[in-house]
CSV table of C-alpha atoms and ligand atoms in Angstrom, one decimal:
chain,number,residue,atom,x,y,z
A,1,MET,CA,171.3,79.9,-29.0
A,2,ALA,CA,174.8,79.6,-27.9
A,3,MET,CA,175.6,82.0,-24.9
A,4,ILE,CA,178.1,84.7,-25.7
A,5,SER,CA,181.3,84.5,-23.6
A,6,SER,CA,182.2,87.1,-21.1
A,7,LYS,CA,185.2,88.2,-23.1
A,8,ASP,CA,183.1,88.8,-26.2
A,9,ALA,CA,180.3,90.5,-24.2
A,10,ILE,CA,182.8,92.9,-22.8
A,11,SER,CA,184.5,93.7,-26.3
A,12,LEU,CA,181.1,94.3,-27.8
A,13,GLU,CA,180.2,96.9,-25.1
A,14,ASN,CA,183.7,98.5,-25.5
A,15,LYS,CA,183.3,98.8,-29.3
A,16,TYR,CA,179.6,99.7,-29.7
A,17,GLY,CA,178.6,101.4,-26.5
A,18,ALA,CA,179.4,104.9,-25.2
A,19,HIS,CA,182.1,104.7,-22.5
A,20,ASN,CA,180.0,106.5,-19.9
A,21,TYR,CA,180.7,103.7,-17.2
A,22,HIS,CA,183.7,101.8,-15.9
A,23,PRO,CA,182.3,98.5,-15.0
A,24,LEU,CA,184.2,95.9,-12.9
A,25,PRO,CA,185.3,93.1,-15.4
A,26,VAL,CA,182.4,90.7,-14.8
A,27,VAL,CA,179.5,90.0,-17.2
A,28,LEU,CA,176.1,88.8,-15.6
A,29,SER,CA,173.8,86.6,-17.5
A,30,LYS,CA,171.4,85.4,-14.8
A,31,GLY,CA,170.1,86.5,-11.4
A,32,GLU,CA,168.0,84.9,-8.6
A,33,GLY,CA,167.7,86.3,-5.1
A,34,VAL,CA,170.9,87.3,-3.7
A,35,PHE,CA,172.9,85.6,-6.5
A,36,VAL,CA,174.0,86.3,-10.0
A,37,TRP,CA,175.8,84.2,-12.6
A,38,ASP,CA,178.2,84.9,-15.4
A,39,PRO,CA,177.9,83.2,-18.8
A,40,GLU,CA,180.5,80.7,-17.9
A,41,GLY,CA,178.3,79.6,-15.0
A,42,LYS,CA,180.4,81.1,-12.1
A,43,LYS,CA,178.0,82.1,-9.2
A,44,TYR,CA,178.3,85.5,-7.3
A,45,TYR,CA,176.8,87.2,-4.3
A,46,ASP,CA,175.5,90.5,-5.5
A,47,PHE,CA,176.6,93.2,-2.9
A,48,LEU,CA,175.5,96.2,-5.0
A,49,SER,CA,171.9,95.3,-5.8
A,50,ALA,CA,172.0,97.6,-8.8
A,51,TYR,CA,172.5,100.5,-6.5
A,52,SER,CA,169.7,99.5,-4.2
A,53,ALA,CA,167.1,98.8,-7.0
A,54,VAL,CA,167.1,95.1,-6.4
A,55,ASN,CA,166.2,95.2,-2.7
A,56,GLN,CA,163.6,92.4,-3.2
A,57,GLY,CA,166.3,90.1,-4.8
A,58,HIS,CA,166.9,89.4,-8.5
A,59,CYS,CA,163.9,88.2,-10.5
A,60,HIS,CA,161.6,87.9,-7.6
A,61,PRO,CA,158.8,85.6,-8.7
A,62,LYS,CA,155.9,87.7,-7.5
A,63,ILE,CA,157.3,90.8,-9.2
A,64,THR,CA,158.1,88.8,-12.4
A,65,LYS,CA,154.6,87.3,-12.5
A,66,ALA,CA,153.1,90.7,-12.2
A,67,LEU,CA,155.2,91.9,-15.0
A,68,VAL,CA,154.5,89.0,-17.3
A,69,ASP,CA,150.7,89.0,-16.6
A,70,GLN,CA,150.3,92.7,-17.3
A,71,ALA,CA,152.8,92.6,-20.2
A,72,SER,CA,150.4,90.3,-22.0
A,73,THR,CA,147.3,92.3,-21.2
A,74,LEU,CA,148.0,96.0,-21.6
A,75,THR,CA,151.4,97.9,-21.3
A,76,LEU,CA,151.0,101.5,-22.4
A,77,THR,CA,148.1,103.7,-23.1
A,78,SER,CA,149.7,107.2,-22.4
A,79,ARG,CA,147.9,109.6,-20.2
A,80,ALA,CA,145.8,110.7,-23.1
A,81,PHE,CA,143.4,108.1,-21.8
A,82,TYR,CA,142.6,106.6,-18.3
A,83,ASN,CA,143.9,103.0,-17.6
A,84,ASN,CA,142.3,100.6,-15.4
A,85,VAL,CA,145.4,100.0,-13.2
A,86,LEU,CA,146.9,103.5,-12.5
A,87,GLY,CA,144.2,104.6,-10.1
A,88,GLU,CA,144.6,101.3,-8.1
A,89,TYR,CA,148.3,101.9,-7.9
A,90,GLU,CA,148.0,105.5,-6.9
A,91,LYS,CA,145.7,104.5,-4.0
A,92,TYR,CA,148.0,101.8,-3.0
A,93,ILE,CA,151.3,103.8,-3.0
A,94,THR,CA,149.7,106.9,-1.3
A,95,GLU,CA,148.2,104.8,1.5
A,96,TYR,CA,151.5,102.9,1.8
A,97,PHE,CA,153.5,106.0,2.4
A,98,GLY,CA,150.8,108.2,3.8
A,99,PHE,CA,150.6,111.1,1.2
A,100,ASP,CA,147.5,112.5,-0.5
A,101,LYS,CA,148.8,112.1,-4.0
A,102,VAL,CA,151.5,110.7,-6.2
A,103,LEU,CA,152.9,111.8,-9.6
A,104,PRO,CA,154.3,108.8,-11.4
A,105,MET,CA,157.5,108.9,-13.4
A,106,ASN,CA,160.0,106.5,-14.7
A,107,THR,CA,163.7,107.2,-13.6
A,108,GLY,CA,165.1,108.7,-10.4
A,109,ALA,CA,166.4,111.8,-12.0
A,110,GLU,CA,162.9,112.5,-13.6
A,111,GLY,CA,161.6,112.2,-10.1
A,112,VAL,CA,164.0,114.8,-8.8
A,113,GLU,CA,163.3,117.0,-11.7
A,114,THR,CA,159.6,116.7,-11.0
A,115,ALA,CA,160.1,117.4,-7.3
A,116,ILE,CA,162.1,120.6,-8.3
A,117,LYS,CA,159.3,121.8,-10.7
A,118,ILE,CA,156.6,121.1,-8.1
A,119,CYS,CA,158.6,123.0,-5.4
A,120,ARG,CA,159.2,126.1,-7.6
A,121,LYS,CA,155.5,126.2,-8.8
A,122,TRP,CA,154.4,126.0,-5.1
A,123,ALA,CA,156.9,128.8,-4.2
A,124,TYR,CA,155.4,131.1,-6.8
A,125,GLU,CA,151.8,130.2,-6.4
A,126,GLU,CA,151.3,129.5,-2.8
A,127,LYS,CA,154.2,131.2,-1.0
A,128,GLY,CA,154.3,134.3,-3.1
A,129,ILE,CA,158.0,134.2,-4.1
A,130,PRO,CA,158.6,136.6,-7.0
A,131,GLU,CA,158.7,134.7,-10.4
A,132,ASN,CA,162.0,133.2,-11.4
A,133,GLU,CA,163.6,134.1,-8.0
A,134,ALA,CA,163.0,130.7,-6.1
A,135,GLN,CA,166.0,129.2,-4.4
A,136,ILE,CA,166.3,125.4,-3.4
A,137,ILE,CA,169.0,124.6,-0.8
A,138,VAL,CA,171.0,121.4,-1.7
A,139,CYS,CA,173.9,119.7,0.0
A,140,GLU,CA,177.6,119.4,-1.0
A,141,ASN,CA,178.5,116.1,-2.4
A,142,ASN,CA,174.9,115.4,-3.3
A,143,PHE,CA,173.9,112.9,-6.0
A,144,HIS,CA,170.5,113.3,-7.4
A,145,GLY,CA,170.9,112.0,-10.9
A,146,ARG,CA,172.4,113.0,-14.3
A,147,THR,CA,170.0,115.6,-16.1
A,148,THR,CA,171.2,119.0,-16.9
A,149,THR,CA,169.5,120.7,-14.0
A,150,VAL,CA,170.6,118.1,-11.6
A,151,ILE,CA,174.2,118.2,-12.5
A,152,SER,CA,174.0,121.9,-12.2
A,153,PHE,CA,174.0,121.6,-8.5
A,154,SER,CA,176.5,118.7,-8.2
A,155,ASN,CA,180.0,119.4,-7.0
A,156,ASP,CA,181.5,116.2,-8.6
A,157,PRO,CA,183.8,117.5,-11.5
A,158,ASP,CA,183.2,114.3,-13.5
A,159,ALA,CA,179.5,114.8,-13.4
A,160,LYS,CA,179.6,118.5,-14.1
A,161,LYS,CA,182.6,119.8,-16.1
A,162,ASN,CA,181.8,120.9,-19.7
A,163,PHE,CA,178.1,120.3,-19.4
A,164,GLY,CA,177.2,123.9,-18.7
A,165,PRO,CA,175.7,126.5,-18.8
A,166,TYR,CA,174.1,125.4,-15.6
A,167,THR,CA,170.6,126.0,-14.2
A,168,PRO,CA,170.5,128.6,-11.5
A,169,GLY,CA,168.5,128.7,-8.4
A,170,PHE,CA,170.3,126.4,-6.0
A,171,ILE,CA,172.2,127.3,-2.7
A,172,LYS,CA,174.7,124.7,-1.5
A,173,VAL,CA,175.5,124.0,2.1
A,174,PRO,CA,177.6,121.3,3.8
A,175,TYR,CA,175.9,118.1,4.5
A,176,ASN,CA,174.8,117.4,8.1
A,177,ASP,CA,175.5,120.9,9.2
A,178,ILE,CA,172.4,122.4,10.7
A,179,ASP,CA,173.9,125.8,11.4
A,180,SER,CA,174.7,126.3,7.8
A,181,LEU,CA,171.2,125.2,6.9
A,182,ARG,CA,169.8,127.6,9.3
A,183,GLU,CA,171.8,130.4,7.7
A,184,ALA,CA,170.9,129.4,4.2
A,185,LEU,CA,167.2,129.5,5.2
A,186,ASP,CA,167.6,133.1,6.2
A,187,GLN,CA,168.4,134.0,2.6
A,188,PRO,CA,165.6,135.5,0.5
A,189,ASN,CA,163.3,133.5,-1.6
A,190,VAL,CA,164.2,130.0,-0.3
A,191,ALA,CA,161.4,127.5,-1.4
A,192,GLY,CA,162.8,124.0,-0.5
A,193,PHE,CA,165.6,121.9,1.0
A,194,LEU,CA,166.5,118.9,-1.1
A,195,VAL,CA,168.5,116.2,0.7
A,196,GLU,CA,169.4,112.6,0.8
A,197,PRO,CA,168.8,111.0,4.2
A,198,ILE,CA,172.1,109.2,3.7
A,199,GLN,CA,174.5,110.2,1.0
A,200,GLY,CA,174.8,107.1,-1.0
A,201,GLU,CA,177.1,107.9,-3.9
A,202,ALA,CA,179.2,110.2,-1.7
A,203,GLY,CA,180.3,107.0,0.2
A,204,VAL,CA,177.4,106.2,2.5
A,205,VAL,CA,177.6,109.3,4.5
A,206,VAL,CA,175.2,108.9,7.5
A,207,PRO,CA,174.2,112.2,9.2
A,208,ASP,CA,174.1,112.8,13.0
A,209,ASP,CA,171.0,111.5,14.8
A,210,PHE,CA,168.3,114.0,14.6
A,211,PHE,CA,169.9,116.1,11.8
A,212,LEU,CA,167.0,115.2,9.5
A,213,ALA,CA,164.4,115.8,12.2
A,214,GLU,CA,165.9,119.2,13.0
A,215,ALA,CA,166.2,120.1,9.3
A,216,ALA,CA,162.6,119.3,8.8
A,217,ALA,CA,161.6,121.3,11.8
A,218,LEU,CA,163.7,124.3,10.5
A,219,CYS,CA,162.0,124.1,7.1
A,220,LYS,CA,158.7,124.0,8.7
A,221,LYS,CA,159.4,127.0,10.7
A,222,ASN,CA,160.6,129.0,7.7
A,223,GLY,CA,157.8,127.8,5.4
A,224,VAL,CA,160.2,125.8,3.1
A,225,LEU,CA,159.5,122.4,1.7
A,226,PHE,CA,161.6,119.6,3.1
A,227,ILE,CA,162.2,117.3,0.0
A,228,ALA,CA,163.7,113.9,0.7
A,229,ASP,CA,165.3,112.0,-2.1
A,230,GLU,CA,165.0,108.5,-1.0
A,231,ILE,CA,165.5,106.9,-4.4
A,232,GLN,CA,168.5,104.9,-3.0
A,233,THR,CA,167.8,105.0,0.8
A,234,GLY,CA,164.0,104.2,0.7
A,235,ILE,CA,162.0,101.1,0.5
A,236,ALA,CA,163.6,99.2,3.4
A,237,ARG,CA,167.2,99.5,2.5
A,238,THR,CA,168.3,101.2,5.7
A,239,GLY,CA,166.3,99.0,8.0
A,240,ALA,CA,163.1,101.2,8.0
A,241,LEU,CA,160.6,101.7,5.2
A,242,LEU,CA,162.1,105.1,4.7
A,243,ALA,CA,165.5,106.4,5.9
A,244,VAL,CA,163.9,109.6,7.3
A,245,CYS,CA,162.0,107.3,9.7
A,246,GLY,CA,165.3,107.4,11.7
A,247,ASP,CA,165.1,104.6,14.1
A,248,CYS,CA,161.6,103.7,13.2
A,249,SER,CA,159.8,101.5,10.5
A,250,CYS,CA,156.9,103.8,10.3
A,251,GLN,CA,153.4,103.6,8.7
A,252,GLY,CA,152.3,100.6,10.4
A,253,HIS,CA,155.3,98.5,9.3
A,254,CYS,CA,156.5,98.1,12.9
A,255,GLU,CA,155.5,98.8,16.5
A,256,ARG,CA,158.2,101.4,17.3
A,257,GLN,CA,156.7,104.8,16.1
A,258,LEU,CA,159.8,106.7,17.4
A,259,SER,CA,161.1,109.6,15.2
A,260,TYR,CA,159.3,109.8,11.9
A,261,THR,CA,160.5,112.9,10.0
A,262,ARG,CA,157.8,113.4,7.4
A,263,PRO,CA,159.1,115.0,4.2
A,264,ASP,CA,156.7,117.5,2.3
A,265,ILE,CA,157.9,115.9,-1.0
A,266,LEU,CA,159.2,112.3,-1.1
A,267,ILE,CA,161.0,111.0,-4.1
A,268,LEU,CA,161.2,107.3,-4.8
A,269,GLY,CA,162.7,105.1,-7.6
A,270,LYS,CA,165.0,102.3,-7.8
A,271,ALA,CA,163.5,99.5,-5.6
A,272,LEU,CA,160.0,100.8,-6.3
A,273,SER,CA,160.1,98.2,-9.1
A,274,GLY,CA,162.5,95.6,-7.5
A,275,GLY,CA,164.7,96.0,-10.7
A,276,ALA,CA,162.1,94.8,-13.2
A,277,TYR,CA,161.2,98.1,-14.8
A,278,PRO,CA,162.0,101.8,-14.4
A,279,VAL,CA,159.4,103.3,-12.0
A,280,SER,CA,159.9,106.4,-10.0
A,281,ALA,CA,157.3,108.5,-8.0
A,282,VAL,CA,156.9,111.9,-6.3
A,283,LEU,CA,154.6,112.0,-3.3
A,284,ALA,CA,153.1,115.0,-1.6
A,285,ASP,CA,149.9,116.2,0.0
A,286,ASP,CA,147.2,118.1,-2.0
A,287,SER,CA,148.3,121.5,-0.8
A,288,ILE,CA,151.5,121.1,-2.6
A,289,MET,CA,150.5,118.7,-5.4
A,290,ASN,CA,147.6,120.5,-6.6
A,291,VAL,CA,149.7,123.3,-8.1
A,292,ILE,CA,150.3,121.0,-11.0
A,293,LYS,CA,147.5,121.3,-13.7
A,294,PRO,CA,146.8,119.5,-16.9
A,295,GLY,CA,149.6,120.1,-19.5
A,296,GLN,CA,152.2,121.4,-17.0
A,297,HIS,CA,154.1,118.2,-16.4
A,298,GLY,CA,154.2,114.6,-17.6
A,299,SER,CA,155.8,111.6,-19.3
A,300,THR,CA,154.6,109.3,-22.0
A,301,TYR,CA,155.5,106.2,-19.9
A,302,GLY,CA,154.8,107.6,-16.5
A,303,GLY,CA,152.1,105.8,-14.7
A,304,ASN,CA,151.6,103.1,-17.3
A,305,PRO,CA,149.8,99.9,-16.4
A,306,LEU,CA,152.9,97.8,-16.6
A,307,ALA,CA,154.9,100.0,-14.3
A,308,SER,CA,151.8,100.2,-11.9
A,309,LYS,CA,151.4,96.5,-11.5
A,310,VAL,CA,155.1,96.0,-11.1
A,311,ALA,CA,155.3,98.7,-8.4
A,312,ILE,CA,152.4,97.2,-6.4
A,313,ALA,CA,154.0,93.8,-6.5
A,314,ALA,CA,157.4,95.2,-5.5
A,315,LEU,CA,156.0,97.0,-2.4
A,316,ASP,CA,153.9,94.0,-1.5
A,317,VAL,CA,157.0,91.9,-1.3
A,318,VAL,CA,158.8,94.5,0.9
A,319,ARG,CA,155.9,94.3,3.4
A,320,ASP,CA,155.1,90.5,3.2
A,321,GLU,CA,158.7,89.5,3.6
A,322,HIS,CA,159.4,92.0,6.4
A,323,LEU,CA,162.5,93.4,4.4
A,324,ALA,CA,162.9,96.4,6.6
A,325,GLN,CA,163.3,94.3,9.7
A,326,ASN,CA,165.7,91.9,7.9
A,327,ALA,CA,167.8,94.8,6.6
A,328,ARG,CA,168.0,96.2,10.2
A,329,THR,CA,169.0,92.9,11.8
A,330,LEU,CA,171.5,91.8,9.1
A,331,GLY,CA,172.8,95.3,8.9
A,332,GLU,CA,173.8,95.3,12.6
A,333,LEU,CA,175.4,91.8,12.3
A,334,PHE,CA,177.3,92.9,9.1
A,335,ARG,CA,178.7,96.2,10.8
A,336,SER,CA,179.7,94.3,13.9
A,337,GLU,CA,181.5,91.7,11.8
A,338,MET,CA,183.2,94.3,9.7
A,339,GLN,CA,184.2,96.1,12.8
A,340,LYS,CA,186.2,93.0,13.9
A,341,LEU,CA,187.9,93.1,10.5
A,342,VAL,CA,188.7,96.8,10.9
A,343,GLU,CA,190.3,95.9,14.2
A,344,LYS,CA,192.2,93.0,12.7
A,345,PHE,CA,193.4,94.4,9.4
A,346,GLU,CA,195.1,97.6,8.5
A,347,LEU,CA,193.5,97.7,5.1
A,348,PHE,CA,190.1,98.4,6.6
A,349,VAL,CA,189.9,101.9,8.3
A,350,LYS,CA,186.3,102.2,9.2
A,351,VAL,CA,182.8,100.8,8.6
A,352,ARG,CA,179.7,102.8,8.6
A,353,GLY,CA,176.1,102.7,7.4
A,354,LYS,CA,172.5,101.9,8.3
A,355,GLY,CA,170.5,98.7,7.6
A,356,LEU,CA,172.0,97.0,4.6
A,357,LEU,CA,173.5,100.2,3.2
A,358,ASN,CA,177.0,100.1,4.4
A,359,ALA,CA,180.6,101.1,3.4
A,360,VAL,CA,184.0,100.4,4.3
A,361,VAL,CA,186.8,102.9,4.0
A,362,ILE,CA,190.1,101.6,2.6
A,363,ASN,CA,193.5,102.6,4.1
A,364,ASP,CA,194.6,104.5,0.9
A,365,THR,CA,193.9,107.8,-0.8
A,366,PRO,CA,190.9,108.5,-2.8
A,367,GLU,CA,193.2,108.5,-6.0
A,368,SER,CA,194.6,105.0,-5.4
A,369,ASP,CA,193.3,101.9,-7.0
A,370,THR,CA,193.5,99.7,-3.9
A,371,ALA,CA,189.8,99.6,-3.4
A,372,TRP,CA,189.2,98.6,-7.0
A,373,LYS,CA,191.8,95.9,-6.8
A,374,PHE,CA,190.2,94.6,-3.7
A,375,CYS,CA,186.9,94.5,-5.4
A,376,VAL,CA,188.4,92.6,-8.2
A,377,GLU,CA,189.8,90.1,-5.7
A,378,LEU,CA,186.3,89.9,-4.2
A,379,LYS,CA,184.8,89.1,-7.5
A,380,ASN,CA,187.3,86.4,-8.0
A,381,LYS,CA,186.1,84.8,-4.8
A,382,GLY,CA,182.5,85.1,-5.7
A,383,LEU,CA,181.3,88.4,-4.2
A,384,LEU,CA,180.4,91.6,-6.3
A,385,ALA,CA,180.9,95.0,-4.8
A,386,LYS,CA,181.9,98.3,-6.3
A,387,PRO,CA,184.2,101.1,-5.1
A,388,THR,CA,183.0,104.6,-4.8
A,389,HIS,CA,185.3,107.7,-4.5
A,390,GLY,CA,188.4,105.5,-5.0
A,391,ASN,CA,188.9,104.4,-1.4
A,392,ILE,CA,185.4,103.4,-0.2
A,393,ILE,CA,183.6,100.1,-1.0
A,394,ARG,CA,179.9,100.1,-0.8
A,395,PHE,CA,178.4,96.8,0.6
A,396,ALA,CA,174.6,96.7,-0.2
A,397,PRO,CA,173.2,93.1,-0.8
A,398,PRO,CA,169.6,92.4,-1.7
A,399,LEU,CA,167.4,92.6,1.5
A,400,VAL,CA,166.2,88.9,1.0
A,401,MET,CA,169.6,87.7,2.3
A,402,THR,CA,169.7,85.3,5.1
A,403,GLU,CA,172.0,85.4,8.1
A,404,GLU,CA,173.7,82.2,6.9
A,405,GLN,CA,174.4,83.8,3.5
A,406,LEU,CA,175.6,87.0,5.2
A,407,LEU,CA,178.1,85.1,7.3
A,408,ASP,CA,179.3,83.3,4.3
A,409,CYS,CA,179.9,86.7,2.6
A,410,VAL,CA,181.8,87.9,5.7
A,411,SER,CA,184.1,84.9,5.5
A,412,ILE,CA,184.7,85.7,1.7
A,413,ILE,CA,185.6,89.3,2.6
A,414,GLU,CA,188.0,88.0,5.5
A,415,SER,CA,189.8,85.5,3.3
A,416,THR,CA,190.2,88.2,0.6
A,417,LEU,CA,191.7,90.4,3.2
A,418,LYS,CA,194.1,87.7,4.3
A,419,GLU,CA,195.4,87.2,0.8
A,420,PHE,CA,195.4,90.8,-0.2
A,421,THR,CA,197.5,91.8,2.8
A,422,ALA,CA,199.8,88.8,2.9
B,1,PLP,C1,170.2,106.6,-8.4
B,1,PLP,C2,169.8,107.9,-7.7
B,1,PLP,C3,169.2,108.9,-8.5
B,1,PLP,C4,169.0,108.8,-9.9
B,1,PLP,O1,168.2,107.8,-10.3
B,1,PLP,P1,168.3,107.3,-11.9
B,1,PLP,O2,167.2,106.3,-11.9
B,1,PLP,O3,169.6,106.8,-12.2
B,1,PLP,O4,167.9,108.4,-12.7
B,1,PLP,C5,168.9,110.0,-7.7
B,1,PLP,N1,169.0,110.2,-6.5
B,1,PLP,C6,169.6,109.3,-5.7
B,1,PLP,C7,169.9,109.5,-4.3
B,1,PLP,C8,170.0,108.1,-6.3
B,1,PLP,O5,170.7,107.1,-5.6
């Protein structure tokens, strides 16, 4: 079969697909580890990793093998019956992250919806909040997905405008503002606090040290569930198994058990499958999860044997290949190299991030197309990254990258900067 050209692939998408994305003009037809290729054979470093879904690298052979083996054995039974893989997966993932139970779903947004439902039900049945009165505190500039309820508490006009009427029951506070959180917790009928440990879509906004720990402590004091959306930050991306671990790769994945902030509800997605299949999960202890009874929540594909095997393999890879440690080491190197470029070139204002979830702020307004043009130049030089909010570029390569490859990428960024500012 002749391979379709990049030009034809783009025009097909434009003609037949809904225009709900604005992709960088590059077509990808193959991936392996930190690299992707276009149909014409040009090779690129992937510095987006499908928004941190491909932490384990593209087409990781162990994950692919798990997928292929299970795909030819049994793929879907629905939860009308038991299957012989789900229980093994549930034991594996709950032990891996240290919770009593898991509720398996498919996409990240479904995971968030699931967490909201569990939190509300817990509020009425365990905490005694009057029915339909529960409030969940969320943060300004959050990103938790695209479903109707989730966009109800977004403040991105593109995500929200003309999709109303909106789901009530959410209180918004500024991110990284412990005093505002404390005030909001004093309002009546608060059931939960839903937060991203680092705001990825907002431009890799890292909170102050101990914000998460203090927020979790305040929630505990007020009898409110601390709900961590680690769909993007979790599974080694930020140099720890979870970003709430702060400076520590917890759960036996490292020696330094420093400041583990344990959420009451943990939401995972994206890298839970290493990019092979949509897999998300909500984890909590029995006292919370047991509010969900048969018939009250579910998904046809949630917890299917294919997803279960893929997720086990994906988490095995994270542990066996020490991806949290690698993300931490390479992240420090990357930020120190970017800091040199910030000092050398006016176009780069600032670098920030944790592990291998980093962003550079471009010296222009959020309305400008400078970051977009810079990313197009990076693409021409063989590195794929995507602007967020106009003047911010997120740099998030697969965590299987080597130091040598990272330094190669730094030199691509530097030479693009030289040309761009010449
Ligand atoms: C990507 C993401 C989601 C939504 O996940 P989908 O699989 O796209 O539905 C939710 N929360 C965060 C923090 C994310 O990064």
